[in-house]
Amino acid sequence: MRYVSTRGQAPVLNFEQAMLSGLARDGGLYLPETVPGFDAITELDGLPYEEIAFRVIRPFTGDSFSDAELRGAIDRAYGRIEHAAKAPLHQLAPGHHLLELFHGPTLAFKDFAMQLIAQLFQIALKRSGQKITIVGATSGDTGSAAIEAFKGIDNVDVFIMFPHGRVSEVQRRQMTTPDAANVHALALDGHFDDCQARLKDLFNDHDFRDGVGLAGVNSINWARVVAQIVYYFTAAASLGMRPMDFCVPTGNFGDIFAGSIARAMGVPIRRLIVATNQNDILHRALTTGEYRVGEVHPSISPSMDIQVSSNFERALYLAYGGDASAVSQLMAELKQGGFTISQGALQSLREQYLSGRVSEEDTLAMIRTIRDETGQILCPHSAVGVAVARQHVEPGIPMVTLATAHPAKFPDAVERAVGARPELPPHMAGLFDLPERVSRVENDVDALKALILERRTN
Ligand SMILES: *Cc1c(COP(=O)(O)O)cnc(C)c1O
């Protein structure tokens, strides 16, 4: 399997190389040259999650990993998810199902991808003897998933910058309590945008980048998308592989893009619905064809508070028929504030995706409604998804909404909605008693570099 960049100017890579490099050298995102078909799609029901994962992921990894290596990585990764089904499907109302993706160690769907790629990094780095330094910026969920997944992995140090004082206590503790020497939580004096800007500074300093073997595991890493394809297969298998719709709480477009790949592989997905909060650039783009960057308005579903949805570039590339120069042109215009999607590409995107937006009040109201109707407490991101899905449910067609995080990760929003704070699941009960380990760092690239060089264990 060969991977090409959406901007057409970077070397063609294999799976392992695309995984280790994250972003392509031309600034683009890697995609497989062709999407593999899937045989025997109707024979999956009843198989363990790990077996379906192996069958779905295998065609993408090519000769980067042996079957035994891939199976081992999958078993170790998903052994840490505290539910026998891993991604259980749960009926909310007749014809409307919730796909629960929050039973992993950090209580958000990001564990599904991060746990697996940490295992794959481990195998690849052991083989090559290479040592790398992963640096990431997070508004909460990605950083905790990365630290939890990479703690104790050989040949890797992980540094995660989060905005000091601006993540929830559960999110912060998930980053600061793991005690492995190779993971490092950095509280940066600034906003999330400052964290992202300093991250870019590090990657743009090529001496530093090559010196420490800088690598990224943010949501544009193709290997993360691949891991997320699997649960579309498991959900569809348990509903009998008949035509169905999926609604996905969306920020960077990674999770829903994985759904479009599942469909291309043969899963009978009829409509993929993009659910956004008040930061609705994707909903506006699909409605009007204008992709215009505005201000980020902090919301109660913070993991979807984005201005630029990075994985959307992959959907654009496909909608423009693989025209990398057209995509490069759009991305150049994006630097000036936005672009207009061509009529043909917009039509193609609308055949692939529907969209909807939910206000803050309606999100809180939906948490209450679902509590009243079913007793289940949703996290605010999942509530955005359920609210949009309910506008689109059609009789006879199953609707699956992805529940992207556990409510206990966002206790303030849940308390505002229903007047009580959700409890942490039993496997996390000790979180508030563990000692925290965190380095405060100035919003300054030189201070950051010095800290990384001093703390690195590899
Ligand atoms: C990351 C995240 C999202 C958004 O997912 P994308 O793949 O970025 O679209 C939604 N909900 C939660 C809880 C998340 O952590």
PDB file of C-alpha atoms and ligand atoms in Angstrom, residues 107-110 140-142 171 219 224 228 231 248-257 282 301-304 306 309-311 379 381-382 402-406 409-410, ligand 1:
ATOM      1  CA  LEU A 107     -12.485   8.025  28.602  1.00  0.00           C
ATOM      2  CA  ALA A 108     -12.598   9.421  25.054  1.00  0.00           C
ATOM      3  CA  PHE A 109     -12.582   7.802  21.607  1.00  0.00           C
ATOM      4  CA  LYS A 110      -9.030   9.010  21.055  1.00  0.00           C
ATOM      5  CA  GLY A 140      -7.401  18.106  26.665  1.00  0.00           C
ATOM      6  CA  ASP A 141      -8.373  14.765  25.151  1.00  0.00           C
ATOM      7  CA  THR A 142      -5.550  14.159  22.667  1.00  0.00           C
ATOM      8  CA  GLN A 171      -8.075  16.072  31.813  1.00  0.00           C
ATOM      9  CA  SER A 219      -5.293  13.631  14.397  1.00  0.00           C
ATOM     10  CA  ARG A 224      -4.961   7.234  13.704  1.00  0.00           C
ATOM     11  CA  GLN A 228     -10.988   4.637  13.736  1.00  0.00           C
ATOM     12  CA  TYR A 231     -15.715   0.670  14.884  1.00  0.00           C
ATOM     13  CA  VAL A 248     -20.469  12.075  14.328  1.00  0.00           C
ATOM     14  CA  PRO A 249     -19.637  14.911  16.773  1.00  0.00           C
ATOM     15  CA  THR A 250     -16.944  16.619  14.723  1.00  0.00           C
ATOM     16  CA  GLY A 251     -13.988  18.939  15.203  1.00  0.00           C
ATOM     17  CA  ASN A 252     -10.922  18.083  13.170  1.00  0.00           C
ATOM     18  CA  PHE A 253     -12.893  15.735  10.886  1.00  0.00           C
ATOM     19  CA  GLY A 254     -10.741  12.687  11.706  1.00  0.00           C
ATOM     20  CA  ASP A 255     -13.447  10.470  13.154  1.00  0.00           C
ATOM     21  CA  ILE A 256     -16.021  11.131  10.444  1.00  0.00           C
ATOM     22  CA  PHE A 257     -13.434  10.818   7.695  1.00  0.00           C
ATOM     23  CA  LEU A 282     -17.885  22.732   8.632  1.00  0.00           C
ATOM     24  CA  SER A 301     -17.917  20.709  24.145  1.00  0.00           C
ATOM     25  CA  PRO A 302     -14.315  21.985  23.982  1.00  0.00           C
ATOM     26  CA  SER A 303     -12.867  19.112  21.947  1.00  0.00           C
ATOM     27  CA  MET A 304     -14.883  20.405  19.002  1.00  0.00           C
ATOM     28  CA  ILE A 306     -11.886  24.508  16.192  1.00  0.00           C
ATOM     29  CA  SER A 309     -10.606  21.440  10.620  1.00  0.00           C
ATOM     30  CA  SER A 310      -7.372  19.820   9.526  1.00  0.00           C
ATOM     31  CA  ASN A 311      -8.605  16.455   8.225  1.00  0.00           C
ATOM     32  CA  CYS A 379     -21.108  14.006  27.606  1.00  0.00           C
ATOM     33  CA  HIS A 381     -19.974  16.258  22.647  1.00  0.00           C
ATOM     34  CA  SER A 382     -22.139  13.179  22.391  1.00  0.00           C
ATOM     35  CA  LEU A 402     -20.916   8.170  18.100  1.00  0.00           C
ATOM     36  CA  ALA A 403     -20.588   8.853  21.857  1.00  0.00           C
ATOM     37  CA  THR A 404     -17.093  10.321  21.876  1.00  0.00           C
ATOM     38  CA  ALA A 405     -16.391  10.817  25.595  1.00  0.00           C
ATOM     39  CA  HIS A 406     -17.534   9.730  29.031  1.00  0.00           C
ATOM     40  CA  LYS A 409     -14.671  13.949  31.732  1.00  0.00           C
ATOM     41  CA  PHE A 410     -16.880  17.044  31.526  1.00  0.00           C
TER      42      PHE A 410
HETATM   43  C1  LIG B   1     -11.509  14.901  19.491  1.00  0.00           C
HETATM   44  C2  LIG B   1     -12.923  14.850  19.916  1.00  0.00           C
HETATM   45  C3  LIG B   1     -13.986  15.110  19.031  1.00  0.00           C
HETATM   46  C4  LIG B   1     -13.755  15.549  17.595  1.00  0.00           C
HETATM   47  O1  LIG B   1     -13.220  14.525  16.794  1.00  0.00           O
HETATM   48  P1  LIG B   1     -12.531  14.850  15.387  1.00  0.00           P
HETATM   49  O2  LIG B   1     -11.952  13.570  14.916  1.00  0.00           O
HETATM   50  O3  LIG B   1     -11.468  15.882  15.693  1.00  0.00           O
HETATM   51  O4  LIG B   1     -13.581  15.394  14.479  1.00  0.00           O
HETATM   52  C5  LIG B   1     -15.285  14.969  19.487  1.00  0.00           C
HETATM   53  N1  LIG B   1     -15.538  14.625  20.769  1.00  0.00           N
HETATM   54  C6  LIG B   1     -14.544  14.363  21.659  1.00  0.00           C
HETATM   55  C7  LIG B   1     -14.894  14.002  23.052  1.00  0.00           C
HETATM   56  C8  LIG B   1     -13.204  14.459  21.274  1.00  0.00           C
HETATM   57  O5  LIG B   1     -12.222  14.218  22.159  1.00  0.00           O
END
